[in-house]
PDB file of C-alpha atoms in Angstrom:
ATOM      1  CA  UNK A   1      -6.884 -13.634  -1.299  1.00 93.00           C
ATOM      2  CA  UNK A   2      -5.322 -16.468   0.700  1.00 96.00           C
ATOM      3  CA  UNK A   3      -2.841 -15.304   3.351  1.00 97.00           C
ATOM      4  CA  UNK A   4      -1.006 -17.836   5.530  1.00 98.00           C
ATOM      5  CA  UNK A   5       1.398 -16.875   8.315  1.00 98.00           C
ATOM      6  CA  UNK A   6       3.619 -18.892  10.643  1.00 98.00           C
ATOM      7  CA  UNK A   7       6.112 -17.722  13.272  1.00 98.00           C
ATOM      8  CA  UNK A   8       9.125 -19.995  12.988  1.00 97.00           C
ATOM      9  CA  UNK A   9      12.526 -20.763  14.443  1.00 96.00           C
ATOM     10  CA  UNK A  10      14.599 -19.342  17.226  1.00 95.00           C
ATOM     11  CA  UNK A  11      13.844 -15.746  16.223  1.00 96.00           C
ATOM     12  CA  UNK A  12      10.071 -16.089  15.884  1.00 97.00           C
ATOM     13  CA  UNK A  13      10.123 -14.561  12.414  1.00 98.00           C
ATOM     14  CA  UNK A  14       6.849 -14.498  10.509  1.00 98.00           C
ATOM     15  CA  UNK A  15       6.939 -16.219   7.142  1.00 98.00           C
ATOM     16  CA  UNK A  16       3.951 -15.254   5.006  1.00 98.00           C
ATOM     17  CA  UNK A  17       2.470 -16.980   1.975  1.00 98.00           C
ATOM     18  CA  UNK A  18       0.165 -14.962  -0.274  1.00 98.00           C
ATOM     19  CA  UNK A  19      -1.919 -16.451  -3.089  1.00 97.00           C
ATOM     20  CA  UNK A  20      -5.150 -15.753  -4.969  1.00 96.00           C
ATOM     21  CA  UNK A  21      -6.611 -18.934  -3.451  1.00 97.00           C
ATOM     22  CA  UNK A  22      -6.154 -22.677  -3.160  1.00 97.00           C
ATOM     23  CA  UNK A  23      -4.488 -24.457  -6.064  1.00 98.00           C
ATOM     24  CA  UNK A  24      -2.807 -21.326  -7.392  1.00 98.00           C
ATOM     25  CA  UNK A  25       0.654 -19.752  -7.700  1.00 98.00           C
ATOM     26  CA  UNK A  26       1.902 -18.171  -4.485  1.00 98.00           C
ATOM     27  CA  UNK A  27       4.548 -15.805  -3.171  1.00 98.00           C
ATOM     28  CA  UNK A  28       6.602 -16.591  -0.056  1.00 98.00           C
ATOM     29  CA  UNK A  29       7.698 -13.636   2.077  1.00 98.00           C
ATOM     30  CA  UNK A  30      10.672 -13.712   4.499  1.00 98.00           C
ATOM     31  CA  UNK A  31      11.503 -17.400   4.999  1.00 98.00           C
ATOM     32  CA  UNK A  32      13.499 -17.232   8.223  1.00 97.00           C
ATOM     33  CA  UNK A  33      15.076 -19.852  10.463  1.00 97.00           C
ATOM     34  CA  UNK A  34      13.272 -23.200  10.444  1.00 97.00           C
ATOM     35  CA  UNK A  35      10.649 -22.017   7.926  1.00 98.00           C
ATOM     36  CA  UNK A  36      11.028 -24.931   5.500  1.00 98.00           C
ATOM     37  CA  UNK A  37       8.621 -27.317   7.220  1.00 97.00           C
ATOM     38  CA  UNK A  38       5.905 -24.695   7.733  1.00 98.00           C
ATOM     39  CA  UNK A  39       6.115 -23.533   4.122  1.00 98.00           C
ATOM     40  CA  UNK A  40       6.218 -27.061   2.717  1.00 98.00           C
ATOM     41  CA  UNK A  41       3.166 -28.084   4.734  1.00 98.00           C
ATOM     42  CA  UNK A  42       1.189 -25.017   3.682  1.00 98.00           C
ATOM     43  CA  UNK A  43       2.097 -25.494   0.020  1.00 98.00           C
ATOM     44  CA  UNK A  44       1.028 -29.138   0.173  1.00 98.00           C
ATOM     45  CA  UNK A  45      -2.186 -28.526   2.116  1.00 98.00           C
ATOM     46  CA  UNK A  46      -3.409 -25.705  -0.100  1.00 98.00           C
ATOM     47  CA  UNK A  47      -1.994 -27.168  -3.351  1.00 98.00           C
ATOM     48  CA  UNK A  48       0.053 -24.035  -4.040  1.00 98.00           C
ATOM     49  CA  UNK A  49       2.769 -23.432  -6.611  1.00 98.00           C
ATOM     50  CA  UNK A  50       5.576 -21.203  -5.254  1.00 98.00           C
ATOM     51  CA  UNK A  51       6.627 -18.596  -7.770  1.00 98.00           C
ATOM     52  CA  UNK A  52       9.122 -16.445  -5.860  1.00 98.00           C
ATOM     53  CA  UNK A  53      10.601 -15.609  -2.490  1.00 98.00           C
ATOM     54  CA  UNK A  54      10.166 -11.944  -1.553  1.00 98.00           C
ATOM     55  CA  UNK A  55      12.608 -10.591   1.039  1.00 98.00           C
ATOM     56  CA  UNK A  56      11.699  -7.425   2.973  1.00 98.00           C
ATOM     57  CA  UNK A  57      15.289  -6.885   4.167  1.00 98.00           C
ATOM     58  CA  UNK A  58      18.571  -8.718   4.461  1.00 97.00           C
ATOM     59  CA  UNK A  59      18.729  -9.542   8.172  1.00 96.00           C
ATOM     60  CA  UNK A  60      19.506 -13.209   8.630  1.00 96.00           C
ATOM     61  CA  UNK A  61      16.344 -13.954  10.637  1.00 96.00           C
ATOM     62  CA  UNK A  62      14.327 -13.098   7.510  1.00 97.00           C
ATOM     63  CA  UNK A  63      16.517 -14.894   4.946  1.00 97.00           C
ATOM     64  CA  UNK A  64      17.805 -18.003   6.767  1.00 97.00           C
ATOM     65  CA  UNK A  65      15.812 -20.603   4.804  1.00 98.00           C
ATOM     66  CA  UNK A  66      15.819 -18.782   1.470  1.00 98.00           C
ATOM     67  CA  UNK A  67      18.537 -21.092   0.139  1.00 98.00           C
ATOM     68  CA  UNK A  68      16.774 -24.436   0.772  1.00 98.00           C
ATOM     69  CA  UNK A  69      13.339 -23.154  -0.275  1.00 98.00           C
ATOM     70  CA  UNK A  70      14.614 -21.528  -3.471  1.00 98.00           C
ATOM     71  CA  UNK A  71      16.326 -24.795  -4.298  1.00 97.00           C
ATOM     72  CA  UNK A  72      13.316 -26.955  -3.432  1.00 98.00           C
ATOM     73  CA  UNK A  73      10.901 -25.025  -5.621  1.00 98.00           C
ATOM     74  CA  UNK A  74      13.321 -23.760  -8.264  1.00 98.00           C
ATOM     75  CA  UNK A  75      12.367 -20.114  -7.729  1.00 98.00           C
ATOM     76  CA  UNK A  76      14.328 -16.878  -7.347  1.00 98.00           C
ATOM     77  CA  UNK A  77      14.720 -14.817  -4.199  1.00 98.00           C
ATOM     78  CA  UNK A  78      13.997 -11.128  -4.742  1.00 98.00           C
ATOM     79  CA  UNK A  79      15.902  -8.675  -2.524  1.00 98.00           C
ATOM     80  CA  UNK A  80      16.854  -5.004  -2.638  1.00 98.00           C
ATOM     81  CA  UNK A  81      20.404  -4.539  -3.990  1.00 98.00           C
ATOM     82  CA  UNK A  82      21.480  -2.596  -0.885  1.00 97.00           C
ATOM     83  CA  UNK A  83      20.813  -5.641   1.326  1.00 97.00           C
ATOM     84  CA  UNK A  84      21.899  -8.418  -1.006  1.00 97.00           C
ATOM     85  CA  UNK A  85      25.350  -8.744   0.592  1.00 96.00           C
ATOM     86  CA  UNK A  86      23.775 -10.055   3.792  1.00 96.00           C
ATOM     87  CA  UNK A  87      22.844 -13.369   2.157  1.00 96.00           C
ATOM     88  CA  UNK A  88      26.490 -14.427   2.266  1.00 93.00           C
ATOM     89  CA  UNK A  89      27.668 -12.286   5.175  1.00 93.00           C
ATOM     90  CA  UNK A  90      24.878 -12.212   7.778  1.00 93.00           C
ATOM     91  CA  UNK A  91      27.100 -10.912  10.587  1.00 92.00           C
ATOM     92  CA  UNK A  92      27.735  -7.674   8.658  1.00 91.00           C
ATOM     93  CA  UNK A  93      24.125  -6.660   9.111  1.00 88.00           C
ATOM     94  CA  UNK A  94      24.139  -7.151  12.873  1.00 89.00           C
ATOM     95  CA  UNK A  95      25.342  -5.086  15.832  1.00 88.00           C
ATOM     96  CA  UNK A  96      28.679  -6.061  17.378  1.00 86.00           C
ATOM     97  CA  UNK A  97      26.801  -7.073  20.525  1.00 88.00           C
ATOM     98  CA  UNK A  98      24.768  -9.753  18.714  1.00 89.00           C
ATOM     99  CA  UNK A  99      25.716 -13.255  19.978  1.00 90.00           C
ATOM    100  CA  UNK A 100      27.600 -14.834  17.085  1.00 91.00           C
ATOM    101  CA  UNK A 101      26.741 -18.355  18.256  1.00 92.00           C
ATOM    102  CA  UNK A 102      23.180 -17.707  17.074  1.00 92.00           C
ATOM    103  CA  UNK A 103      24.500 -17.644  13.502  1.00 93.00           C
ATOM    104  CA  UNK A 104      25.662 -21.271  13.632  1.00 93.00           C
ATOM    105  CA  UNK A 105      23.920 -23.198  10.864  1.00 92.00           C
ATOM    106  CA  UNK A 106      23.205 -20.206   8.646  1.00 93.00           C
ATOM    107  CA  UNK A 107      23.832 -21.090   4.960  1.00 93.00           C
ATOM    108  CA  UNK A 108      26.225 -18.120   4.513  1.00 93.00           C
ATOM    109  CA  UNK A 109      25.468 -18.034   0.810  1.00 95.00           C
ATOM    110  CA  UNK A 110      23.027 -16.694  -1.731  1.00 96.00           C
ATOM    111  CA  UNK A 111      20.234 -18.774  -3.204  1.00 97.00           C
ATOM    112  CA  UNK A 112      21.133 -20.075  -6.651  1.00 96.00           C
ATOM    113  CA  UNK A 113      18.727 -17.589  -8.228  1.00 97.00           C
ATOM    114  CA  UNK A 114      18.705 -14.019  -6.910  1.00 98.00           C
ATOM    115  CA  UNK A 115      16.840 -11.175  -8.575  1.00 98.00           C
ATOM    116  CA  UNK A 116      17.339  -7.628  -7.365  1.00 98.00           C
ATOM    117  CA  UNK A 117      14.286  -5.528  -6.654  1.00 98.00           C
ATOM    118  CA  UNK A 118      14.021  -2.120  -8.352  1.00 97.00           C
ATOM    119  CA  UNK A 119      16.188   0.180  -6.196  1.00 97.00           C
ATOM    120  CA  UNK A 120      13.580   2.940  -5.960  1.00 97.00           C
ATOM    121  CA  UNK A 121      10.576   0.643  -5.838  1.00 96.00           C
ATOM    122  CA  UNK A 122       8.141  -0.185  -8.587  1.00 97.00           C
ATOM    123  CA  UNK A 123       5.695  -2.730  -9.928  1.00 97.00           C
ATOM    124  CA  UNK A 124       6.318  -6.453 -10.308  1.00 97.00           C
ATOM    125  CA  UNK A 125       4.002  -8.766 -12.213  1.00 96.00           C
ATOM    126  CA  UNK A 126       3.727 -12.382 -11.089  1.00 97.00           C
ATOM    127  CA  UNK A 127       1.287 -15.089 -12.116  1.00 97.00           C
ATOM    128  CA  UNK A 128       0.032 -15.078  -8.528  1.00 97.00           C
ATOM    129  CA  UNK A 129      -0.729 -11.354  -8.482  1.00 96.00           C
ATOM    130  CA  UNK A 130       0.862  -7.948  -9.111  1.00 96.00           C
ATOM    131  CA  UNK A 131       3.069  -6.580  -6.334  1.00 97.00           C
ATOM    132  CA  UNK A 132       4.107  -3.015  -5.618  1.00 97.00           C
ATOM    133  CA  UNK A 133       7.596  -2.670  -4.116  1.00 98.00           C
ATOM    134  CA  UNK A 134       8.051   0.303  -1.770  1.00 98.00           C
ATOM    135  CA  UNK A 135      11.619   1.170  -0.824  1.00 98.00           C
ATOM    136  CA  UNK A 136      11.429   2.052   2.876  1.00 98.00           C
ATOM    137  CA  UNK A 137      15.005   2.446   4.154  1.00 98.00           C
ATOM    138  CA  UNK A 138      15.744   3.001   7.809  1.00 97.00           C
ATOM    139  CA  UNK A 139      15.685  -0.396   9.520  1.00 97.00           C
ATOM    140  CA  UNK A 140      18.267  -1.332   6.880  1.00 97.00           C
ATOM    141  CA  UNK A 141      19.375   0.484   3.754  1.00 97.00           C
ATOM    142  CA  UNK A 142      17.543  -1.996   1.560  1.00 97.00           C
ATOM    143  CA  UNK A 143      14.345  -2.430   3.545  1.00 98.00           C
ATOM    144  CA  UNK A 144      11.192  -2.634   1.441  1.00 98.00           C
ATOM    145  CA  UNK A 145       7.497  -3.217   1.889  1.00 98.00           C
ATOM    146  CA  UNK A 146       5.379  -5.245  -0.495  1.00 98.00           C
ATOM    147  CA  UNK A 147       1.868  -4.065  -1.328  1.00 98.00           C
ATOM    148  CA  UNK A 148      -0.812  -6.505  -2.445  1.00 96.00           C
ATOM    149  CA  UNK A 149      -4.519  -6.147  -3.177  1.00 86.00           C
ATOM    150  CA  UNK A 150      -6.582  -3.268  -4.500  1.00 78.00           C
ATOM    151  CA  UNK A 151      -6.969   0.316  -3.316  1.00 75.00           C
ATOM    152  CA  UNK A 152     -10.026  -0.534  -1.226  1.00 77.00           C
ATOM    153  CA  UNK A 153      -8.313  -3.324   0.724  1.00 82.00           C
ATOM    154  CA  UNK A 154      -4.531  -2.931   0.543  1.00 92.00           C
ATOM    155  CA  UNK A 155      -2.223  -5.379   2.269  1.00 96.00           C
ATOM    156  CA  UNK A 156       1.348  -4.484   3.250  1.00 97.00           C
ATOM    157  CA  UNK A 157       4.147  -6.884   4.141  1.00 98.00           C
ATOM    158  CA  UNK A 158       6.235  -4.607   6.341  1.00 98.00           C
ATOM    159  CA  UNK A 159       9.168  -6.723   7.534  1.00 98.00           C
ATOM    160  CA  UNK A 160      10.719  -5.082  10.606  1.00 97.00           C
ATOM    161  CA  UNK A 161      10.153  -1.517   9.439  1.00 97.00           C
ATOM    162  CA  UNK A 162       6.702  -1.439  11.025  1.00 97.00           C
ATOM    163  CA  UNK A 163       5.367  -3.829  13.674  1.00 96.00           C
ATOM    164  CA  UNK A 164       2.022  -4.005  15.472  1.00 95.00           C
ATOM    165  CA  UNK A 165       3.652  -2.040  18.294  1.00 93.00           C
ATOM    166  CA  UNK A 166       4.722   0.673  15.863  1.00 93.00           C
ATOM    167  CA  UNK A 167       8.066   1.911  14.590  1.00 92.00           C
ATOM    168  CA  UNK A 168      10.763  -0.700  14.012  1.00 93.00           C
ATOM    169  CA  UNK A 169      14.330  -0.502  15.288  1.00 92.00           C
ATOM    170  CA  UNK A 170      17.088   1.483  13.648  1.00 92.00           C
ATOM    171  CA  UNK A 171      20.223   0.560  15.586  1.00 91.00           C
ATOM    172  CA  UNK A 172      21.995  -2.023  13.417  1.00 90.00           C
ATOM    173  CA  UNK A 173      24.711  -1.369  10.802  1.00 90.00           C
ATOM    174  CA  UNK A 174      23.256   0.511   7.862  1.00 90.00           C
ATOM    175  CA  UNK A 175      20.221   1.702   9.826  1.00 94.00           C
ATOM    176  CA  UNK A 176      19.030   5.291   9.937  1.00 96.00           C
ATOM    177  CA  UNK A 177      16.539   6.601  12.531  1.00 95.00           C
ATOM    178  CA  UNK A 178      15.746   9.679  10.437  1.00 95.00           C
ATOM    179  CA  UNK A 179      15.437   7.534   7.328  1.00 96.00           C
ATOM    180  CA  UNK A 180      13.039   5.206   9.122  1.00 96.00           C
ATOM    181  CA  UNK A 181      10.851   8.102  10.222  1.00 95.00           C
ATOM    182  CA  UNK A 182      10.817   9.445   6.673  1.00 96.00           C
ATOM    183  CA  UNK A 183       9.806   6.056   5.285  1.00 97.00           C
ATOM    184  CA  UNK A 184       7.020   5.649   7.833  1.00 96.00           C
ATOM    185  CA  UNK A 185       5.772   9.143   7.141  1.00 95.00           C
ATOM    186  CA  UNK A 186       5.420   8.289   3.460  1.00 95.00           C
ATOM    187  CA  UNK A 187       3.558   5.068   4.265  1.00 95.00           C
ATOM    188  CA  UNK A 188       1.262   6.790   6.765  1.00 93.00           C
ATOM    189  CA  UNK A 189       0.247   9.419   4.216  1.00 92.00           C
ATOM    190  CA  UNK A 190      -0.080   7.047   1.245  1.00 93.00           C
ATOM    191  CA  UNK A 191      -2.279   4.338   2.763  1.00 93.00           C
ATOM    192  CA  UNK A 192      -5.556   4.314   4.685  1.00 92.00           C
ATOM    193  CA  UNK A 193      -5.657   3.410   8.356  1.00 92.00           C
ATOM    194  CA  UNK A 194      -7.522   0.215   7.433  1.00 93.00           C
ATOM    195  CA  UNK A 195      -4.498  -1.150   5.541  1.00 95.00           C
ATOM    196  CA  UNK A 196      -3.767  -4.645   6.807  1.00 96.00           C
ATOM    197  CA  UNK A 197      -0.173  -5.325   7.871  1.00 97.00           C
ATOM    198  CA  UNK A 198       1.807  -8.552   7.592  1.00 98.00           C
ATOM    199  CA  UNK A 199       4.566  -7.854  10.084  1.00 98.00           C
ATOM    200  CA  UNK A 200       8.005  -9.403  10.470  1.00 97.00           C
ATOM    201  CA  UNK A 201       7.480 -10.459  14.082  1.00 97.00           C
ATOM    202  CA  UNK A 202       4.527 -10.684  16.416  1.00 96.00           C
ATOM    203  CA  UNK A 203       0.871 -10.187  15.530  1.00 95.00           C
ATOM    204  CA  UNK A 204      -0.477  -8.552  12.435  1.00 93.00           C
ATOM    205  CA  UNK A 205      -2.313  -5.253  12.696  1.00 94.00           C
ATOM    206  CA  UNK A 206      -3.710  -2.388  10.683  1.00 95.00           C
ATOM    207  CA  UNK A 207      -1.913   0.818   9.847  1.00 94.00           C
ATOM    208  CA  UNK A 208      -4.176   2.923  12.044  1.00 91.00           C
ATOM    209  CA  UNK A 209      -3.527   0.812  15.122  1.00 92.00           C
ATOM    210  CA  UNK A 210       0.258   1.217  14.993  1.00 93.00           C
ATOM    211  CA  UNK A 211       0.231   4.850  16.046  1.00 85.00           C
ATOM    212  CA  UNK A 212       2.501   6.014  13.231  1.00 84.00           C
ATOM    213  CA  UNK A 213      -0.131   8.524  12.115  1.00 72.00           C
ATOM    214  CA  UNK A 214       1.459  10.832  14.709  1.00 68.00           C
ATOM    215  CA  UNK A 215       4.404  11.398  12.379  1.00 61.00           C
ATOM    216  CA  UNK A 216       2.284  12.467   9.411  1.00 51.00           C
TER     217      UNK A 216
END
């Protein structure tokens, strides 16, 4: 499996590209602020064919460049229905203390093609590879993780629900600390410690290194 990651823009959000290999269809995860150039260069260099944008949650730092990339490649953006509203109203997903000047330049609209993820999670089949959607509310109501790979070497795109440092935040509108703990408990019991994580910010990690096994 080919996995490419770049931290982009003023929020340092990780955009991930996952593909079976060079010259194949690919999936783009969480295209945040200023992600267009990094994604375009990776697609060109590895001769990839974008098939879909996968959004782990609706916060604007993970969706900022969904509109231009969806338009460029003619692909849909997949997002949980509970977080879809944040495409066009990014401020509604943020605390009142968030500096509103940092939202200047946000598209404030949905991509032309939006497909809602199954509300309770489920399986998606793409040409690139099958994807398991795990609904993991807590950071936001519509937070999800995406599982790739086989049982022996699973890969999880975790968004901001789980970072290398451990538990994500749960202090924005729609967040739930107890819901986050419940979601992490389910992940910790369902996946081996060797599970590789593609996080929303900062370095990647493995499940066992995050310390969330303490909540099992």
